Coordinates of C-alpha atoms and ligand atoms in Angstrom, one line a residue:
X3 CA -33.1 9.0 1.1
X4 CA -29.7 7.4 0.7
X5 CA -26.6 8.5 -1.3
X6 CA -27.2 5.8 -4.0
X7 CA -30.8 6.7 -4.2
X8 CA -29.6 9.9 -6.3
X9 CA -29.2 9.5 -10.0
X10 CA -26.2 12.0 -9.8
X11 CA -24.3 9.8 -6.9
X12 CA -25.1 6.6 -9.2
X13 CA -23.5 8.1 -12.2
X14 CA -20.3 9.3 -10.2
X15 CA -19.8 5.8 -9.0
X16 CA -20.2 4.3 -12.3
X17 CA -17.3 6.6 -13.6
X18 CA -15.3 6.0 -10.4
X19 CA -15.5 2.2 -10.8
X20 CA -14.5 2.4 -14.4
X21 CA -11.8 -0.3 -14.9
X22 CA -12.6 -2.6 -12.0
X23 CA -14.9 -5.6 -11.7
X24 CA -15.2 -8.6 -9.7
X25 CA -13.9 -11.0 -12.3
X26 CA -11.3 -12.9 -9.8
X27 CA -14.2 -13.1 -7.1
X28 CA -16.7 -14.7 -9.6
X29 CA -13.9 -17.2 -10.7
X30 CA -13.7 -18.3 -7.1
X31 CA -17.5 -19.4 -7.4
X32 CA -17.0 -20.8 -10.6
X33 CA -14.3 -23.1 -9.2
X34 CA -16.8 -24.3 -6.6
X35 CA -20.3 -24.2 -8.2
X36 CA -21.7 -26.2 -11.0
X37 CA -22.8 -24.3 -14.2
X38 CA -26.3 -23.1 -14.2
X39 CA -26.4 -22.9 -10.4
X40 CA -28.6 -20.1 -9.0
X41 CA -26.8 -17.1 -7.8
X42 CA -28.0 -14.1 -6.1
X43 CA -26.0 -10.7 -6.1
X44 CA -26.7 -8.2 -3.3
X45 CA -25.8 -4.8 -4.0
X46 CA -25.2 -5.1 -7.8
X47 CA -24.6 -1.4 -8.3
X48 CA -23.8 -0.9 -12.2
X49 CA -24.0 -4.7 -12.9
X50 CA -20.7 -5.7 -14.1
X51 CA -20.3 -8.5 -11.8
X52 CA -23.7 -9.6 -12.6
X53 CA -23.1 -10.0 -16.2
X54 CA -20.0 -11.9 -15.3
X55 CA -22.0 -14.1 -13.0
X56 CA -24.5 -14.5 -15.8
X57 CA -21.9 -16.1 -18.2
X58 CA -21.9 -19.2 -15.9
X59 CA -24.9 -19.1 -13.7
X60 CA -28.5 -18.5 -13.7
X61 CA -27.9 -15.0 -11.9
X62 CA -30.4 -12.7 -10.2
X63 CA -29.3 -9.1 -9.4
X64 CA -30.5 -7.0 -6.6
X65 CA -29.8 -3.6 -4.8
X66 CA -31.6 -1.5 -2.3
X67 CA -31.3 1.4 -4.8
X68 CA -34.1 1.8 -7.5
X69 CA -31.8 4.1 -9.1
X70 CA -29.2 1.3 -9.8
X71 CA -31.8 -1.2 -10.7
X72 CA -33.5 1.0 -13.2
X73 CA -30.0 2.0 -14.9
X74 CA -29.3 -1.8 -15.6
X75 CA -33.0 -2.7 -16.7
X76 CA -32.7 0.1 -19.4
X77 CA -29.8 -1.9 -21.1
X78 CA -30.9 -5.4 -20.1
X79 CA -34.8 -5.4 -20.1
X80 CA -34.8 -9.1 -19.4
X81 CA -32.6 -9.4 -16.6
X82 CA -33.8 -11.1 -13.4
X83 CA -33.7 -8.3 -10.9
X84 CA -35.0 -7.7 -7.3
X85 CA -35.1 -4.8 -5.1
X86 CA -33.5 -6.1 -1.9
X87 CA -32.1 -4.7 1.1
X88 CA -29.0 -6.9 2.1
X89 CA -29.9 -6.9 5.7
X90 CA -33.4 -8.2 5.7
X91 CA -33.3 -10.2 2.1
X92 CA -37.1 -9.9 1.8
X93 CA -37.8 -12.6 -0.9
X94 CA -39.2 -16.3 -0.8
X95 CA -36.8 -17.4 -3.4
X96 CA -33.7 -19.5 -2.5
X97 CA -30.3 -19.7 -4.3
X98 CA -27.3 -22.0 -4.6
X99 CA -25.2 -19.1 -3.9
X100 CA -25.1 -15.4 -2.8
X101 CA -22.5 -13.0 -4.0
X102 CA -21.7 -9.6 -3.2
X103 CA -18.6 -7.2 -4.0
X104 CA -17.9 -4.2 -1.6
X105 CA -21.5 -3.9 -0.4
X106 CA -21.8 -5.6 3.2
X107 CA -19.0 -2.9 4.6
X108 CA -21.9 -0.3 4.2
X109 CA -23.9 -2.2 7.0
X110 CA -23.6 -1.8 10.7
X111 CA -22.1 -4.8 12.5
X112 CA -25.3 -5.9 14.0
X113 CA -26.9 -5.6 10.5
X114 CA -24.1 -7.9 9.0
X115 CA -24.9 -10.6 11.5
X116 CA -28.4 -10.3 10.7
X117 CA -27.7 -10.3 6.9
X118 CA -25.7 -13.6 7.4
X119 CA -28.5 -15.2 9.1
X120 CA -31.0 -14.1 6.5
X121 CA -28.6 -15.4 3.7
X122 CA -28.4 -18.7 5.3
X123 CA -32.3 -19.1 5.3
X124 CA -32.2 -17.9 1.6
X125 CA -29.6 -20.8 0.5
X126 CA -30.4 -24.2 -0.7
X127 CA -28.7 -27.2 1.2
X128 CA -25.0 -26.4 1.7
X129 CA -25.2 -23.2 -0.3
X130 CA -22.3 -20.9 -0.7
X131 CA -22.0 -17.1 0.0
X132 CA -19.0 -15.0 -1.1
X133 CA -18.5 -11.4 -0.2
X134 CA -15.7 -9.1 -0.4
X135 CA -14.9 -6.3 2.1
X136 CA -12.2 -3.5 2.6
X137 CA -9.4 -4.7 4.8
X138 CA -8.5 -2.9 8.0
X139 CA -10.0 -1.8 11.3
X140 CA -12.4 0.9 12.4
X141 CA -15.4 2.8 10.7
X142 CA -15.7 5.8 8.6
X143 CA -18.2 7.7 7.1
X144 CA -18.2 9.3 3.7
X145 CA -21.1 11.3 1.9
X146 CA -23.4 9.7 4.6
X147 CA -22.2 6.2 3.7
X148 CA -20.7 3.9 6.4
X149 CA -17.6 2.0 5.6
X150 CA -16.7 -0.6 8.1
X151 CA -13.2 -2.2 7.7
X152 CA -12.7 -5.9 8.6
X153 CA -9.9 -8.4 9.1
X154 CA -10.3 -12.3 8.8
X155 CA -10.5 -12.1 12.7
X156 CA -13.0 -9.4 13.0
X157 CA -15.1 -11.1 10.4
X158 CA -14.9 -14.6 12.2
X159 CA -16.6 -12.7 15.3
X160 CA -19.6 -11.8 13.1
X161 CA -20.2 -15.0 11.1
X162 CA -22.8 -17.0 13.1
X163 CA -23.1 -20.8 13.6
X164 CA -25.3 -20.9 10.4
X165 CA -22.2 -20.9 8.1
X166 CA -18.7 -22.6 8.2
X167 CA -15.9 -20.5 6.8
X168 CA -14.3 -22.0 3.7
X169 CA -11.8 -19.4 3.0
X170 CA -10.7 -15.8 3.9
X171 CA -8.2 -14.2 1.5
X172 CA -6.6 -11.0 1.1
X173 CA -6.2 -9.4 -2.2
X174 CA -5.6 -6.1 -3.7
X175 CA -8.3 -3.8 -5.6
X176 CA -6.6 -0.5 -5.5
X177 CA -3.7 -0.6 -2.9
X178 CA -1.5 -3.6 -1.8
X179 CA -3.7 -5.8 0.2
X180 CA -6.6 -3.4 0.7
X181 CA -9.4 -6.0 0.3
X182 CA -10.3 -9.6 1.4
X183 CA -12.9 -11.9 0.4
X184 CA -14.8 -14.4 2.5
X185 CA -16.3 -17.7 1.4
X186 CA -18.8 -19.3 3.7
X187 CA -20.8 -22.6 3.4
X188 CA -24.1 -23.0 4.9
X189 CA -23.8 -25.5 7.9
X190 CA -26.0 -28.5 7.9
X191 CA -26.6 -28.3 11.6
X192 CA -26.4 -24.3 12.0
Ligands
SAM224 C1 -19.6 0.4 -3.6 S1 -21.1 0.1 -4.3 C2 -20.7 -1.6 -5.1 C3 -21.5 -2.1 -6.4 C4 -21.1 -3.1 -7.0 N1 -21.1 -4.2 -6.1 C5 -19.7 -3.1 -7.6 O1 -18.8 -3.9 -7.1 O2 -19.5 -2.1 -8.4 C6 -22.2 -0.4 -3.0 C7 -23.5 -0.9 -3.5 O3 -24.2 -1.5 -2.6 C8 -25.6 -1.0 -2.5 N2 -26.0 -1.1 -1.0 C9 -25.7 -0.4 -0.1 N3 -26.4 -0.7 1.0 C10 -27.2 -1.8 0.7 C11 -28.3 -2.6 1.3 N4 -28.4 -2.4 2.6 N5 -28.9 -3.6 0.6 C12 -28.6 -3.7 -0.5 N6 -27.8 -2.9 -1.3 C13 -27.0 -1.9 -0.8 C14 -25.7 0.4 -3.2 O4 -26.8 0.7 -3.6 C15 -24.4 0.1 -4.2 O5 -25.0 -0.3 -5.4

């Protein structure tokens, strides 16, 4: 049982994340994707970004935690949600873009590499992937959760030939320059 499988931990995350959302990240997708495009969010958590994505796109939410999915379904019974592990992405569906906000740092580096490969397989044509990470170096563990910190250079070593990197941008979530987002485009010949 993982940390986010417990209702109590889910509610504690919801309280901690109050006042934060991924509007600036979603705007980056809005600049590059036609309205109505299909977008899959990985690790949606409380679903604030899913609601923002749904303003412009046909958005599908997903998480590995049934507790987060249940919580969102309670208030949004018609939402399109999938229970998905971001490592394996076991669905036959394809999307124009895949999005996550502070999720993939929970994976081991080898799992992140696999996730990128699986994402490429679930994207249409030259689909986009946009993901945010905590900036830095090293790995920490808190409450049994892994936190892997990345720089643009260390992420470049994880992204495989299935993607070309469109942009990698440092930004601030809590402390100056504590985060970065990575925008990938599926390669035609990966
Ligand atoms: C730090 S929370 C971020 C939640 C949300 N994206 C946000 O910005 O508030 C991490 C989320 O990733 C999910 N998660 C962690 N590991 C996962 C995995 N392997 N596959 C799918 N979701 C995962 C957790 O259940 C949780 O919802």
